Amino acid sequence: TLWGCVGLPAEQTIFAMDTYITLKAYGPGSGAAIKEAAEVFTEIDQLMNIFNSSSELSMVNAAAGQYAVQVSADTFGVIEEALNLAYLTDGAFNPVIGSVSKLWKQAEMLSQVPDREQIQQALRFTDYRKVILNSSNKTVELPEAGMIFDLGGAAKGFAAGKAIERLARYRSIRHVLINAGGNVVVYGGHPEKRPWRISITHPRKNERFLGTLEITDGAVVTSGDYERYFMQDGERYHHIIDPATGYPAKGMQSVSIVSSDSMQADLLSTAVFVLGVSKGLAFLEQYYPEVGAVLVDGDGAIHMTPGFGERYGWR
Ligand code: AMP
Ligand code: MG
């Protein structure tokens, strides 16, 4: 049987980057290999988690208004990509949203909407155009005290992509699936010689999926207003912030992006969530025509990029 040639999968679940991460790999030596791949998530957490005060990114944040900080190639690369997307989306995606997103993280713990005044104040420190990068010595500088990097919209996707790359280096490993809190990355197709089937969570009915799609290699990343939120006076306050207002982005319940590149999918899911349905789809068509997307708007209606259904066997 097929089981005979690929062997039983090795599977491991860890908690890192604020979420449960499951890694599954098929092939000889897969046990040791997924251990190594799982470590990628803890490594990236130690570089880019701003709630870990010893992370590299926390060092950059602590030095805001004072000096430039040298960072790893990984951190520098993610910051560069995140800033590129910030320029491309005119700030809808904003990696310097930390002053505001930290307020909302606190608000979520207290289930209490921040004061309008506090939000206005925090918004003054979100100008990503002021970030100073030096690519020859990999330094990053936030020129004003109060500016705070937040790479929460991209770090998990970056880590998942790096973990897959590490597994792909083992020639004996033929099939891999990593699920990092709904960020799914696969490699090599399913061992039963078919694509991987990936189900997308329904943003409102957690007992039902929105749908299922098929890919052999690549990433499916979802940003949703149901992932982290609290309710106050019948309003849902979630973790994806519209930098134009300082409040949770309106008009969208979830955005799923299908891409060959895991970090790109993560970046774009957050960006398109903020852009909304019409701007988001136009943006993808103009700059990322190769990327597939399924959007659920504020009323629960589903929108897709052209040809999505046929291309990914969506049902
Ligand atoms: P995701 O779940 O990938 O959409 O990422 C959401 C996370 O990205 C939040 O928890 C924040 O850390 C960060 N974030 C929130 N709003 C934005 C934004 N407008 N641009 C970039 N990152 C954001
Ligand atoms: Mg994201």
PDB file of N, CA, C and O and ligand atoms in Angstrom, residues 91-95 97 101 150-154 156 183 221-224 227-228 239-243 266 269-270 274, ligand 1:
ATOM      1  N   GLY A  91      -0.405  52.466   3.518  1.00  0.00           N
ATOM      2  CA  GLY A  91      -0.530  52.378   4.973  1.00  0.00           C
ATOM      3  C   GLY A  91      -1.682  51.546   5.507  1.00  0.00           C
ATOM      4  O   GLY A  91      -1.877  51.478   6.718  1.00  0.00           O
ATOM      5  N   ALA A  92      -2.455  50.894   4.622  1.00  0.00           N
ATOM      6  CA  ALA A  92      -3.503  49.992   5.130  1.00  0.00           C
ATOM      7  C   ALA A  92      -2.844  48.853   5.909  1.00  0.00           C
ATOM      8  O   ALA A  92      -3.299  48.467   6.983  1.00  0.00           O
ATOM      9  N   PHE A  93      -1.758  48.317   5.358  1.00  0.00           N
ATOM     10  CA  PHE A  93      -0.891  47.439   6.147  1.00  0.00           C
ATOM     11  C   PHE A  93       0.188  48.323   6.744  1.00  0.00           C
ATOM     12  O   PHE A  93       0.864  49.051   6.031  1.00  0.00           O
ATOM     13  N   ASN A  94       0.336  48.281   8.068  1.00  0.00           N
ATOM     14  CA  ASN A  94       1.293  49.177   8.706  1.00  0.00           C
ATOM     15  C   ASN A  94       2.035  48.457   9.836  1.00  0.00           C
ATOM     16  O   ASN A  94       1.480  48.220  10.898  1.00  0.00           O
ATOM     17  N   PRO A  95       3.319  48.123   9.589  1.00  0.00           N
ATOM     18  CA  PRO A  95       4.080  47.410  10.625  1.00  0.00           C
ATOM     19  C   PRO A  95       4.463  48.296  11.811  1.00  0.00           C
ATOM     20  O   PRO A  95       5.005  47.800  12.789  1.00  0.00           O
ATOM     21  N   ILE A  97       2.229  49.924  13.572  1.00  0.00           N
ATOM     22  CA  ILE A  97       0.931  50.145  14.194  1.00  0.00           C
ATOM     23  C   ILE A  97       0.975  49.813  15.706  1.00  0.00           C
ATOM     24  O   ILE A  97      -0.039  49.949  16.414  1.00  0.00           O
ATOM     25  N   SER A 101      -1.999  49.039  18.264  1.00  0.00           N
ATOM     26  CA  SER A 101      -2.386  47.628  18.458  1.00  0.00           C
ATOM     27  C   SER A 101      -2.163  47.195  19.907  1.00  0.00           C
ATOM     28  O   SER A 101      -2.908  46.370  20.425  1.00  0.00           O
ATOM     29  N   ASP A 150       5.166  46.345  15.097  1.00  0.00           N
ATOM     30  CA  ASP A 150       4.339  45.176  15.387  1.00  0.00           C
ATOM     31  C   ASP A 150       4.322  44.328  14.120  1.00  0.00           C
ATOM     32  O   ASP A 150       3.716  44.712  13.118  1.00  0.00           O
ATOM     33  N   LEU A 151       5.011  43.186  14.150  1.00  0.00           N
ATOM     34  CA  LEU A 151       5.057  42.302  12.980  1.00  0.00           C
ATOM     35  C   LEU A 151       4.110  41.118  13.134  1.00  0.00           C
ATOM     36  O   LEU A 151       4.250  40.097  12.454  1.00  0.00           O
ATOM     37  N   GLY A 152       3.116  41.276  14.008  1.00  0.00           N
ATOM     38  CA  GLY A 152       2.136  40.209  14.251  1.00  0.00           C
ATOM     39  C   GLY A 152       1.352  39.801  13.007  1.00  0.00           C
ATOM     40  O   GLY A 152       0.812  38.701  12.947  1.00  0.00           O
ATOM     41  N   GLY A 153       1.312  40.674  12.006  1.00  0.00           N
ATOM     42  CA  GLY A 153       0.578  40.356  10.783  1.00  0.00           C
ATOM     43  C   GLY A 153       1.381  39.556   9.782  1.00  0.00           C
ATOM     44  O   GLY A 153       0.867  39.196   8.720  1.00  0.00           O
ATOM     45  N   ALA A 154       2.651  39.269  10.074  1.00  0.00           N
ATOM     46  CA  ALA A 154       3.513  38.621   9.093  1.00  0.00           C
ATOM     47  C   ALA A 154       4.430  37.537   9.663  1.00  0.00           C
ATOM     48  O   ALA A 154       4.869  36.654   8.940  1.00  0.00           O
ATOM     49  N   LYS A 156       4.138  34.912  11.729  1.00  0.00           N
ATOM     50  CA  LYS A 156       3.745  33.508  11.715  1.00  0.00           C
ATOM     51  C   LYS A 156       3.918  32.927  10.309  1.00  0.00           C
ATOM     52  O   LYS A 156       4.400  31.807  10.145  1.00  0.00           O
ATOM     53  N   ASN A 183      -2.883  29.328   9.847  1.00  0.00           N
ATOM     54  CA  ASN A 183      -1.953  29.570   8.736  1.00  0.00           C
ATOM     55  C   ASN A 183      -1.452  28.203   8.289  1.00  0.00           C
ATOM     56  O   ASN A 183      -0.679  27.584   8.998  1.00  0.00           O
ATOM     57  N   VAL A 221      -3.572  31.258   4.101  1.00  0.00           N
ATOM     58  CA  VAL A 221      -3.534  32.021   5.352  1.00  0.00           C
ATOM     59  C   VAL A 221      -4.799  32.852   5.499  1.00  0.00           C
ATOM     60  O   VAL A 221      -5.222  33.530   4.559  1.00  0.00           O
ATOM     61  N   THR A 222      -5.410  32.766   6.677  1.00  0.00           N
ATOM     62  CA  THR A 222      -6.659  33.479   6.924  1.00  0.00           C
ATOM     63  C   THR A 222      -6.489  34.519   8.021  1.00  0.00           C
ATOM     64  O   THR A 222      -5.877  34.251   9.055  1.00  0.00           O
ATOM     65  N   SER A 223      -7.025  35.706   7.777  1.00  0.00           N
ATOM     66  CA  SER A 223      -7.162  36.735   8.811  1.00  0.00           C
ATOM     67  C   SER A 223      -8.649  36.883   9.081  1.00  0.00           C
ATOM     68  O   SER A 223      -9.435  37.063   8.150  1.00  0.00           O
ATOM     69  N   GLY A 224      -9.049  36.795  10.356  1.00  0.00           N
ATOM     70  CA  GLY A 224     -10.482  36.880  10.640  1.00  0.00           C
ATOM     71  C   GLY A 224     -10.789  37.724  11.866  1.00  0.00           C
ATOM     72  O   GLY A 224      -9.958  37.830  12.773  1.00  0.00           O
ATOM     73  N   GLU A 227     -10.910  35.688  15.352  1.00  0.00           N
ATOM     74  CA  GLU A 227      -9.746  35.033  15.949  1.00  0.00           C
ATOM     75  C   GLU A 227      -9.431  35.596  17.328  1.00  0.00           C
ATOM     76  O   GLU A 227      -9.178  34.857  18.265  1.00  0.00           O
ATOM     77  N   ARG A 228      -9.415  36.911  17.422  1.00  0.00           N
ATOM     78  CA  ARG A 228      -9.187  37.567  18.719  1.00  0.00           C
ATOM     79  C   ARG A 228     -10.083  38.789  18.762  1.00  0.00           C
ATOM     80  O   ARG A 228      -9.947  39.699  17.958  1.00  0.00           O
ATOM     81  N   HIS A 239      -8.799  42.282  16.359  1.00  0.00           N
ATOM     82  CA  HIS A 239      -7.369  42.638  16.451  1.00  0.00           C
ATOM     83  C   HIS A 239      -6.757  43.206  15.176  1.00  0.00           C
ATOM     84  O   HIS A 239      -5.561  43.483  15.151  1.00  0.00           O
ATOM     85  N   ILE A 240      -7.547  43.358  14.111  1.00  0.00           N
ATOM     86  CA  ILE A 240      -6.965  43.904  12.877  1.00  0.00           C
ATOM     87  C   ILE A 240      -7.388  45.369  12.757  1.00  0.00           C
ATOM     88  O   ILE A 240      -8.574  45.677  12.597  1.00  0.00           O
ATOM     89  N   ILE A 241      -6.408  46.236  12.848  1.00  0.00           N
ATOM     90  CA  ILE A 241      -6.672  47.666  13.010  1.00  0.00           C
ATOM     91  C   ILE A 241      -6.616  48.396  11.673  1.00  0.00           C
ATOM     92  O   ILE A 241      -5.707  48.173  10.874  1.00  0.00           O
ATOM     93  N   ASP A 242      -7.575  49.268  11.447  1.00  0.00           N
ATOM     94  CA  ASP A 242      -7.499  50.165  10.296  1.00  0.00           C
ATOM     95  C   ASP A 242      -6.664  51.373  10.714  1.00  0.00           C
ATOM     96  O   ASP A 242      -7.112  52.185  11.522  1.00  0.00           O
ATOM     97  N   PRO A 243      -5.441  51.489  10.174  1.00  0.00           N
ATOM     98  CA  PRO A 243      -4.556  52.567  10.610  1.00  0.00           C
ATOM     99  C   PRO A 243      -5.107  53.962  10.288  1.00  0.00           C
ATOM    100  O   PRO A 243      -4.639  54.947  10.846  1.00  0.00           O
ATOM    101  N   ASP A 266       0.475  35.713   4.441  1.00  0.00           N
ATOM    102  CA  ASP A 266       0.174  36.300   5.749  1.00  0.00           C
ATOM    103  C   ASP A 266       0.074  37.825   5.655  1.00  0.00           C
ATOM    104  O   ASP A 266      -0.890  38.442   6.138  1.00  0.00           O
ATOM    105  N   SER A 269      -3.152  38.742   3.703  1.00  0.00           N
ATOM    106  CA  SER A 269      -4.441  38.498   4.359  1.00  0.00           C
ATOM    107  C   SER A 269      -4.780  39.671   5.274  1.00  0.00           C
ATOM    108  O   SER A 269      -5.919  40.148   5.300  1.00  0.00           O
ATOM    109  N   THR A 270      -3.802  40.152   5.987  1.00  0.00           N
ATOM    110  CA  THR A 270      -4.028  41.293   6.875  1.00  0.00           C
ATOM    111  C   THR A 270      -4.302  42.559   6.053  1.00  0.00           C
ATOM    112  O   THR A 270      -5.234  43.319   6.345  1.00  0.00           O
ATOM    113  N   VAL A 274      -7.936  44.915   5.759  1.00  0.00           N
ATOM    114  CA  VAL A 274      -8.066  46.358   6.035  1.00  0.00           C
ATOM    115  C   VAL A 274      -8.591  47.094   4.797  1.00  0.00           C
ATOM    116  O   VAL A 274      -9.425  47.999   4.908  1.00  0.00           O
TER     117      VAL A 274
HETATM  118  P1  AMP B   1      -3.254  38.541  11.087  1.00  0.00           P
HETATM  119  O1  AMP B   1      -3.945  37.661  12.059  1.00  0.00           O
HETATM  120  O2  AMP B   1      -2.164  37.908  10.304  1.00  0.00           O
HETATM  121  O3  AMP B   1      -4.189  39.284  10.212  1.00  0.00           O
HETATM  122  O4  AMP B   1      -2.474  39.640  11.916  1.00  0.00           O
HETATM  123  C1  AMP B   1      -3.106  40.446  12.864  1.00  0.00           C
HETATM  124  C2  AMP B   1      -2.014  41.069  13.688  1.00  0.00           C
HETATM  125  O5  AMP B   1      -1.300  42.021  12.877  1.00  0.00           O
HETATM  126  C3  AMP B   1      -2.542  41.860  14.856  1.00  0.00           C
HETATM  127  O6  AMP B   1      -2.657  41.033  15.994  1.00  0.00           O
HETATM  128  C4  AMP B   1      -1.472  42.922  15.020  1.00  0.00           C
HETATM  129  O7  AMP B   1      -0.354  42.365  15.684  1.00  0.00           O
HETATM  130  C5  AMP B   1      -1.058  43.214  13.592  1.00  0.00           C
HETATM  131  N1  AMP B   1      -1.862  44.251  12.925  1.00  0.00           N
HETATM  132  C6  AMP B   1      -3.094  44.728  13.251  1.00  0.00           C
HETATM  133  N2  AMP B   1      -3.503  45.642  12.364  1.00  0.00           N
HETATM  134  C7  AMP B   1      -2.517  45.750  11.433  1.00  0.00           C
HETATM  135  C8  AMP B   1      -2.343  46.543  10.261  1.00  0.00           C
HETATM  136  N3  AMP B   1      -3.265  47.405   9.843  1.00  0.00           N
HETATM  137  N4  AMP B   1      -1.193  46.386   9.563  1.00  0.00           N
HETATM  138  C9  AMP B   1      -0.250  45.507   9.963  1.00  0.00           C
HETATM  139  N5  AMP B   1      -0.341  44.739  11.055  1.00  0.00           N
HETATM  140  C10 AMP B   1      -1.460  44.849  11.780  1.00  0.00           C
END
